[in-house]
Amino acid sequence: SLLTSFPAGQFNLHVEPASFSVDNLAVAAPGSKDKPLQWSQFGATIAQAFDDFYYLERACQVQILAMQGGGKLNVMSDALAAATQTWSGRASIDSVAYHAARAFREKVIAATLAPFVARVKARYPHFAWPSGDTREYAVWTLLTQRPAWLLDARYPDWNALLLDAAREVADEFAAAPGGIAAQSWGRRNTTRI
């Protein structure tokens, strides 16, 4: 069951296993030049819609907290936003969004583990991290707990590490042949025979 609402009756969504209703869906910031959100922009299934609304709500919370506290918002480029807004959640060959998410993940993993790898390599120069996703649990634990004493000294906080990884991906995609829009997963994940 999912119940979501926005102020002033602009949008109401009520979902239960047996019923589904959407009332008056047109969500846009007052005075915004952006088009209102349309139902078609959310998932095709209840589960996908729930995920989409969950992350939309989280993004709104972060933006409001940053604005209230006078914090700086780090907004992605229009080109990257346009290229990633239609992700289906799958690794399709034409998906720029999947390629960007995967590249971001790899950069975050590398940046998070860099201090540990450097210390081990200082003692064992031929060290290489084991193959497979053995890194995932360690990185996820560090990112959720965010212990300052295990953060690479290049970053003032964990958010800076994440922002740096996002900027690196955006810069690399923008500098690549064809720009951001051409950086599909199919372009990256190729087989040469």
PDB file of C-alpha atoms in Angstrom:
ATOM      1  CA  SER A   1       0.000   0.000   0.000  1.00  0.00           C
ATOM      2  CA  LEU A   2       1.295   3.432  -0.912  1.00  0.00           C
ATOM      3  CA  LEU A   3      -0.210   6.805  -0.095  1.00  0.00           C
ATOM      4  CA  THR A   4       1.466   9.957  -1.357  1.00  0.00           C
ATOM      5  CA  SER A   5       0.213  13.511  -1.525  1.00  0.00           C
ATOM      6  CA  PHE A   6       1.475  16.973  -2.342  1.00  0.00           C
ATOM      7  CA  PRO A   7       0.151  20.239  -0.835  1.00  0.00           C
ATOM      8  CA  ALA A   8      -2.991  22.017  -2.003  1.00  0.00           C
ATOM      9  CA  GLY A   9      -4.476  18.913  -3.567  1.00  0.00           C
ATOM     10  CA  GLN A  10      -2.208  19.211  -6.589  1.00  0.00           C
ATOM     11  CA  PHE A  11      -1.494  15.517  -6.608  1.00  0.00           C
ATOM     12  CA  ASN A  12      -2.817  12.483  -4.816  1.00  0.00           C
ATOM     13  CA  LEU A  13      -1.857   8.878  -5.346  1.00  0.00           C
ATOM     14  CA  HIS A  14      -3.377   5.936  -3.562  1.00  0.00           C
ATOM     15  CA  VAL A  15      -2.265   2.426  -4.385  1.00  0.00           C
ATOM     16  CA  GLU A  16      -3.354  -0.847  -2.875  1.00  0.00           C
ATOM     17  CA  PRO A  17      -2.937  -4.326  -4.293  1.00  0.00           C
ATOM     18  CA  ALA A  18      -6.514  -4.338  -5.582  1.00  0.00           C
ATOM     19  CA  SER A  19      -6.956  -0.719  -6.667  1.00  0.00           C
ATOM     20  CA  PHE A  20      -5.091   2.109  -8.274  1.00  0.00           C
ATOM     21  CA  SER A  21      -6.101   5.733  -8.683  1.00  0.00           C
ATOM     22  CA  VAL A  22      -4.372   8.923  -9.692  1.00  0.00           C
ATOM     23  CA  ASP A  23      -6.081  12.270  -9.197  1.00  0.00           C
ATOM     24  CA  ASN A  24      -5.091  15.519 -10.832  1.00  0.00           C
ATOM     25  CA  LEU A  25      -1.479  14.691 -11.705  1.00  0.00           C
ATOM     26  CA  ALA A  26       0.312  17.867 -12.695  1.00  0.00           C
ATOM     27  CA  VAL A  27       3.270  18.567 -10.439  1.00  0.00           C
ATOM     28  CA  ALA A  28       5.413  21.605 -11.192  1.00  0.00           C
ATOM     29  CA  ALA A  29       7.088  24.217  -9.062  1.00  0.00           C
ATOM     30  CA  PRO A  30       5.223  27.542  -9.100  1.00  0.00           C
ATOM     31  CA  GLY A  31       6.758  29.769 -11.758  1.00  0.00           C
ATOM     32  CA  SER A  32       8.868  26.923 -13.094  1.00  0.00           C
ATOM     33  CA  LYS A  33       9.699  26.861 -16.770  1.00  0.00           C
ATOM     34  CA  ASP A  34       9.905  23.073 -16.594  1.00  0.00           C
ATOM     35  CA  LYS A  35       7.025  20.958 -17.811  1.00  0.00           C
ATOM     36  CA  PRO A  36       4.850  19.399 -15.102  1.00  0.00           C
ATOM     37  CA  LEU A  37       5.524  15.781 -14.223  1.00  0.00           C
ATOM     38  CA  GLN A  38       3.251  13.423 -16.077  1.00  0.00           C
ATOM     39  CA  TRP A  39       2.141   9.981 -14.982  1.00  0.00           C
ATOM     40  CA  SER A  40       3.887   8.446 -18.001  1.00  0.00           C
ATOM     41  CA  GLN A  41       7.219   9.563 -16.520  1.00  0.00           C
ATOM     42  CA  PHE A  42       6.803   7.128 -13.653  1.00  0.00           C
ATOM     43  CA  GLY A  43       7.109   3.349 -13.668  1.00  0.00           C
ATOM     44  CA  ALA A  44       4.931   1.073 -15.732  1.00  0.00           C
ATOM     45  CA  THR A  45       4.199  -1.120 -12.721  1.00  0.00           C
ATOM     46  CA  ILE A  46       3.199  -0.336  -9.147  1.00  0.00           C
ATOM     47  CA  ALA A  47       6.649  -1.427  -7.939  1.00  0.00           C
ATOM     48  CA  GLN A  48       8.418   0.853 -10.425  1.00  0.00           C
ATOM     49  CA  ALA A  49       6.109   3.763  -9.603  1.00  0.00           C
ATOM     50  CA  PHE A  50       6.784   3.241  -5.889  1.00  0.00           C
ATOM     51  CA  ASP A  51      10.536   3.350  -6.518  1.00  0.00           C
ATOM     52  CA  ASP A  52      10.205   6.437  -8.706  1.00  0.00           C
ATOM     53  CA  PHE A  53       8.095   8.285  -6.126  1.00  0.00           C
ATOM     54  CA  TYR A  54      10.374   7.188  -3.273  1.00  0.00           C
ATOM     55  CA  TYR A  55      13.432   8.677  -4.976  1.00  0.00           C
ATOM     56  CA  LEU A  56      11.524  11.771  -6.076  1.00  0.00           C
ATOM     57  CA  GLU A  57      10.483  12.342  -2.466  1.00  0.00           C
ATOM     58  CA  ARG A  58      14.066  11.789  -1.236  1.00  0.00           C
ATOM     59  CA  ALA A  59      15.413  14.262  -3.804  1.00  0.00           C
ATOM     60  CA  CYS A  60      12.817  16.835  -2.718  1.00  0.00           C
ATOM     61  CA  GLN A  61      13.770  16.333   0.951  1.00  0.00           C
ATOM     62  CA  VAL A  62      17.464  16.860   0.210  1.00  0.00           C
ATOM     63  CA  GLN A  63      16.748  19.957  -1.868  1.00  0.00           C
ATOM     64  CA  ILE A  64      14.496  21.503   0.796  1.00  0.00           C
ATOM     65  CA  LEU A  65      16.980  20.790   3.607  1.00  0.00           C
ATOM     66  CA  ALA A  66      19.837  22.284   1.592  1.00  0.00           C
ATOM     67  CA  MET A  67      17.795  25.370   0.740  1.00  0.00           C
ATOM     68  CA  GLN A  68      16.668  25.836   4.356  1.00  0.00           C
ATOM     69  CA  GLY A  69      20.199  25.534   5.664  1.00  0.00           C
ATOM     70  CA  GLY A  70      21.674  27.790   3.002  1.00  0.00           C
ATOM     71  CA  GLY A  71      23.595  24.852   1.594  1.00  0.00           C
ATOM     72  CA  LYS A  72      24.860  24.711  -1.953  1.00  0.00           C
ATOM     73  CA  LEU A  73      22.931  22.513  -4.367  1.00  0.00           C
ATOM     74  CA  ASN A  74      25.059  20.613  -6.848  1.00  0.00           C
ATOM     75  CA  VAL A  75      22.928  20.328  -9.954  1.00  0.00           C
ATOM     76  CA  MET A  76      23.881  18.053 -12.827  1.00  0.00           C
ATOM     77  CA  SER A  77      24.214  19.498 -16.304  1.00  0.00           C
ATOM     78  CA  ASP A  78      21.151  19.756 -18.518  1.00  0.00           C
ATOM     79  CA  ALA A  79      22.776  17.369 -21.009  1.00  0.00           C
ATOM     80  CA  LEU A  80      23.359  14.682 -18.372  1.00  0.00           C
ATOM     81  CA  ALA A  81      19.877  15.157 -16.924  1.00  0.00           C
ATOM     82  CA  ALA A  82      18.306  14.793 -20.369  1.00  0.00           C
ATOM     83  CA  ALA A  83      20.369  11.704 -21.192  1.00  0.00           C
ATOM     84  CA  THR A  84      19.544   9.940 -17.932  1.00  0.00           C
ATOM     85  CA  GLN A  85      15.896  10.800 -17.293  1.00  0.00           C
ATOM     86  CA  THR A  86      14.478   7.945 -19.352  1.00  0.00           C
ATOM     87  CA  TRP A  87      16.332   5.024 -17.775  1.00  0.00           C
ATOM     88  CA  SER A  88      14.246   1.849 -17.750  1.00  0.00           C
ATOM     89  CA  GLY A  89      16.230   0.376 -14.861  1.00  0.00           C
ATOM     90  CA  ARG A  90      17.839  -2.156 -17.161  1.00  0.00           C
ATOM     91  CA  ALA A  91      21.196  -2.420 -18.889  1.00  0.00           C
ATOM     92  CA  SER A  92      19.840  -1.877 -22.389  1.00  0.00           C
ATOM     93  CA  ILE A  93      22.327  -1.132 -25.144  1.00  0.00           C
ATOM     94  CA  ASP A  94      20.879   2.343 -25.793  1.00  0.00           C
ATOM     95  CA  SER A  95      20.873   3.378 -22.125  1.00  0.00           C
ATOM     96  CA  VAL A  96      23.113   6.312 -21.265  1.00  0.00           C
ATOM     97  CA  ALA A  97      21.662   6.295 -17.751  1.00  0.00           C
ATOM     98  CA  TYR A  98      22.756   2.731 -17.007  1.00  0.00           C
ATOM     99  CA  HIS A  99      26.238   3.464 -18.321  1.00  0.00           C
ATOM    100  CA  ALA A 100      26.396   6.607 -16.146  1.00  0.00           C
ATOM    101  CA  ALA A 101      25.156   4.751 -13.048  1.00  0.00           C
ATOM    102  CA  ARG A 102      27.634   1.944 -13.589  1.00  0.00           C
ATOM    103  CA  ALA A 103      30.529   4.365 -14.192  1.00  0.00           C
ATOM    104  CA  PHE A 104      29.533   6.317 -11.048  1.00  0.00           C
ATOM    105  CA  ARG A 105      29.435   3.095  -9.027  1.00  0.00           C
ATOM    106  CA  GLU A 106      32.925   2.107 -10.201  1.00  0.00           C
ATOM    107  CA  LYS A 107      34.335   5.557  -9.422  1.00  0.00           C
ATOM    108  CA  VAL A 108      32.782   5.515  -5.934  1.00  0.00           C
ATOM    109  CA  ILE A 109      34.193   2.052  -5.249  1.00  0.00           C
ATOM    110  CA  ALA A 110      37.664   3.077  -6.439  1.00  0.00           C
ATOM    111  CA  ALA A 111      37.652   6.333  -4.437  1.00  0.00           C
ATOM    112  CA  THR A 112      36.303   4.663  -1.293  1.00  0.00           C
ATOM    113  CA  LEU A 113      38.853   1.856  -1.332  1.00  0.00           C
ATOM    114  CA  ALA A 114      41.840   3.913  -2.566  1.00  0.00           C
ATOM    115  CA  PRO A 115      43.354   4.523   0.898  1.00  0.00           C
ATOM    116  CA  PHE A 116      43.122   0.827   1.778  1.00  0.00           C
ATOM    117  CA  VAL A 117      44.570  -0.336  -1.531  1.00  0.00           C
ATOM    118  CA  ALA A 118      47.426   2.192  -1.213  1.00  0.00           C
ATOM    119  CA  ARG A 119      48.372   0.897   2.242  1.00  0.00           C
ATOM    120  CA  VAL A 120      48.341  -2.720   1.113  1.00  0.00           C
ATOM    121  CA  LYS A 121      50.309  -1.921  -2.071  1.00  0.00           C
ATOM    122  CA  ALA A 122      52.934  -0.137   0.005  1.00  0.00           C
ATOM    123  CA  ARG A 123      53.706  -3.476   1.604  1.00  0.00           C
ATOM    124  CA  TYR A 124      52.710  -5.809  -1.236  1.00  0.00           C
ATOM    125  CA  PRO A 125      53.408  -3.978  -4.536  1.00  0.00           C
ATOM    126  CA  HIS A 126      51.724  -6.624  -6.719  1.00  0.00           C
ATOM    127  CA  PHE A 127      48.440  -6.508  -4.806  1.00  0.00           C
ATOM    128  CA  ALA A 128      45.252  -6.440  -6.867  1.00  0.00           C
ATOM    129  CA  TRP A 129      41.758  -6.468  -5.430  1.00  0.00           C
ATOM    130  CA  PRO A 130      40.159  -9.917  -5.897  1.00  0.00           C
ATOM    131  CA  SER A 131      37.886 -10.263  -8.902  1.00  0.00           C
ATOM    132  CA  GLY A 132      34.125 -10.305  -8.518  1.00  0.00           C
ATOM    133  CA  ASP A 133      31.975  -8.097  -6.348  1.00  0.00           C
ATOM    134  CA  THR A 134      33.888  -8.690  -3.123  1.00  0.00           C
ATOM    135  CA  ARG A 135      34.233  -4.923  -2.725  1.00  0.00           C
ATOM    136  CA  GLU A 136      30.512  -4.191  -2.649  1.00  0.00           C
ATOM    137  CA  TYR A 137      29.804  -4.981   1.018  1.00  0.00           C
ATOM    138  CA  ALA A 138      32.795  -3.030   2.299  1.00  0.00           C
ATOM    139  CA  VAL A 139      31.971   0.030   0.217  1.00  0.00           C
ATOM    140  CA  TRP A 140      28.257  -0.064   1.067  1.00  0.00           C
ATOM    141  CA  THR A 141      29.091  -0.302   4.786  1.00  0.00           C
ATOM    142  CA  LEU A 142      31.480   2.644   4.586  1.00  0.00           C
ATOM    143  CA  LEU A 143      29.003   4.769   2.628  1.00  0.00           C
ATOM    144  CA  THR A 144      26.103   4.096   4.977  1.00  0.00           C
ATOM    145  CA  GLN A 145      28.086   4.513   8.199  1.00  0.00           C
ATOM    146  CA  ARG A 146      30.428   7.212   6.850  1.00  0.00           C
ATOM    147  CA  PRO A 147      33.222   6.984   9.433  1.00  0.00           C
ATOM    148  CA  ALA A 148      35.339  10.124   9.017  1.00  0.00           C
ATOM    149  CA  TRP A 149      38.531   8.362  10.068  1.00  0.00           C
ATOM    150  CA  LEU A 150      38.278   5.908   7.136  1.00  0.00           C
ATOM    151  CA  LEU A 151      37.642   8.596   4.511  1.00  0.00           C
ATOM    152  CA  ASP A 152      40.397   9.359   2.000  1.00  0.00           C
ATOM    153  CA  ALA A 153      42.158  12.514   3.226  1.00  0.00           C
ATOM    154  CA  ARG A 154      41.592  14.165  -0.197  1.00  0.00           C
ATOM    155  CA  TYR A 155      37.928  14.680   0.710  1.00  0.00           C
ATOM    156  CA  PRO A 156      36.511  16.868   3.485  1.00  0.00           C
ATOM    157  CA  ASP A 157      33.497  14.550   3.880  1.00  0.00           C
ATOM    158  CA  TRP A 158      31.766  11.556   2.260  1.00  0.00           C
ATOM    159  CA  ASN A 159      29.456  13.782   0.225  1.00  0.00           C
ATOM    160  CA  ALA A 160      32.509  15.357  -1.395  1.00  0.00           C
ATOM    161  CA  LEU A 161      33.715  11.903  -2.451  1.00  0.00           C
ATOM    162  CA  LEU A 162      30.335  11.144  -4.044  1.00  0.00           C
ATOM    163  CA  LEU A 163      30.162  14.541  -5.726  1.00  0.00           C
ATOM    164  CA  ASP A 164      33.675  14.149  -7.099  1.00  0.00           C
ATOM    165  CA  ALA A 165      32.772  10.738  -8.553  1.00  0.00           C
ATOM    166  CA  ALA A 166      29.644  12.200 -10.180  1.00  0.00           C
ATOM    167  CA  ARG A 167      31.618  15.115 -11.631  1.00  0.00           C
ATOM    168  CA  GLU A 168      34.261  12.763 -13.030  1.00  0.00           C
ATOM    169  CA  VAL A 169      31.619  10.697 -14.819  1.00  0.00           C
ATOM    170  CA  ALA A 170      29.879  13.806 -16.186  1.00  0.00           C
ATOM    171  CA  ASP A 171      33.188  15.299 -17.375  1.00  0.00           C
ATOM    172  CA  GLU A 172      34.341  12.040 -18.995  1.00  0.00           C
ATOM    173  CA  PHE A 173      31.002  11.551 -20.752  1.00  0.00           C
ATOM    174  CA  ALA A 174      30.965  15.166 -21.969  1.00  0.00           C
ATOM    175  CA  ALA A 175      34.544  14.907 -23.305  1.00  0.00           C
ATOM    176  CA  ALA A 176      33.971  11.561 -25.063  1.00  0.00           C
ATOM    177  CA  PRO A 177      33.246  11.452 -28.805  1.00  0.00           C
ATOM    178  CA  GLY A 178      29.612  12.384 -29.431  1.00  0.00           C
ATOM    179  CA  GLY A 179      29.182  13.966 -25.996  1.00  0.00           C
ATOM    180  CA  ILE A 180      26.975  12.716 -23.174  1.00  0.00           C
ATOM    181  CA  ALA A 181      24.053  11.614 -25.340  1.00  0.00           C
ATOM    182  CA  ALA A 182      26.279   9.183 -27.271  1.00  0.00           C
ATOM    183  CA  GLN A 183      27.629   7.373 -24.182  1.00  0.00           C
ATOM    184  CA  SER A 184      25.214   4.454 -24.246  1.00  0.00           C
ATOM    185  CA  TRP A 185      25.881   1.163 -22.502  1.00  0.00           C
ATOM    186  CA  GLY A 186      26.074  -0.526 -25.912  1.00  0.00           C
ATOM    187  CA  ARG A 187      28.917   1.788 -26.862  1.00  0.00           C
ATOM    188  CA  ARG A 188      30.805   0.788 -23.705  1.00  0.00           C
ATOM    189  CA  ASN A 189      29.847  -2.902 -23.514  1.00  0.00           C
ATOM    190  CA  THR A 190      30.997  -4.239 -26.862  1.00  0.00           C
ATOM    191  CA  THR A 191      32.399  -7.494 -28.093  1.00  0.00           C
ATOM    192  CA  ARG A 192      35.108  -7.410 -30.701  1.00  0.00           C
ATOM    193  CA  ILE A 193      35.399 -10.639 -32.670  1.00  0.00           C
TER     194      ILE A 193
END
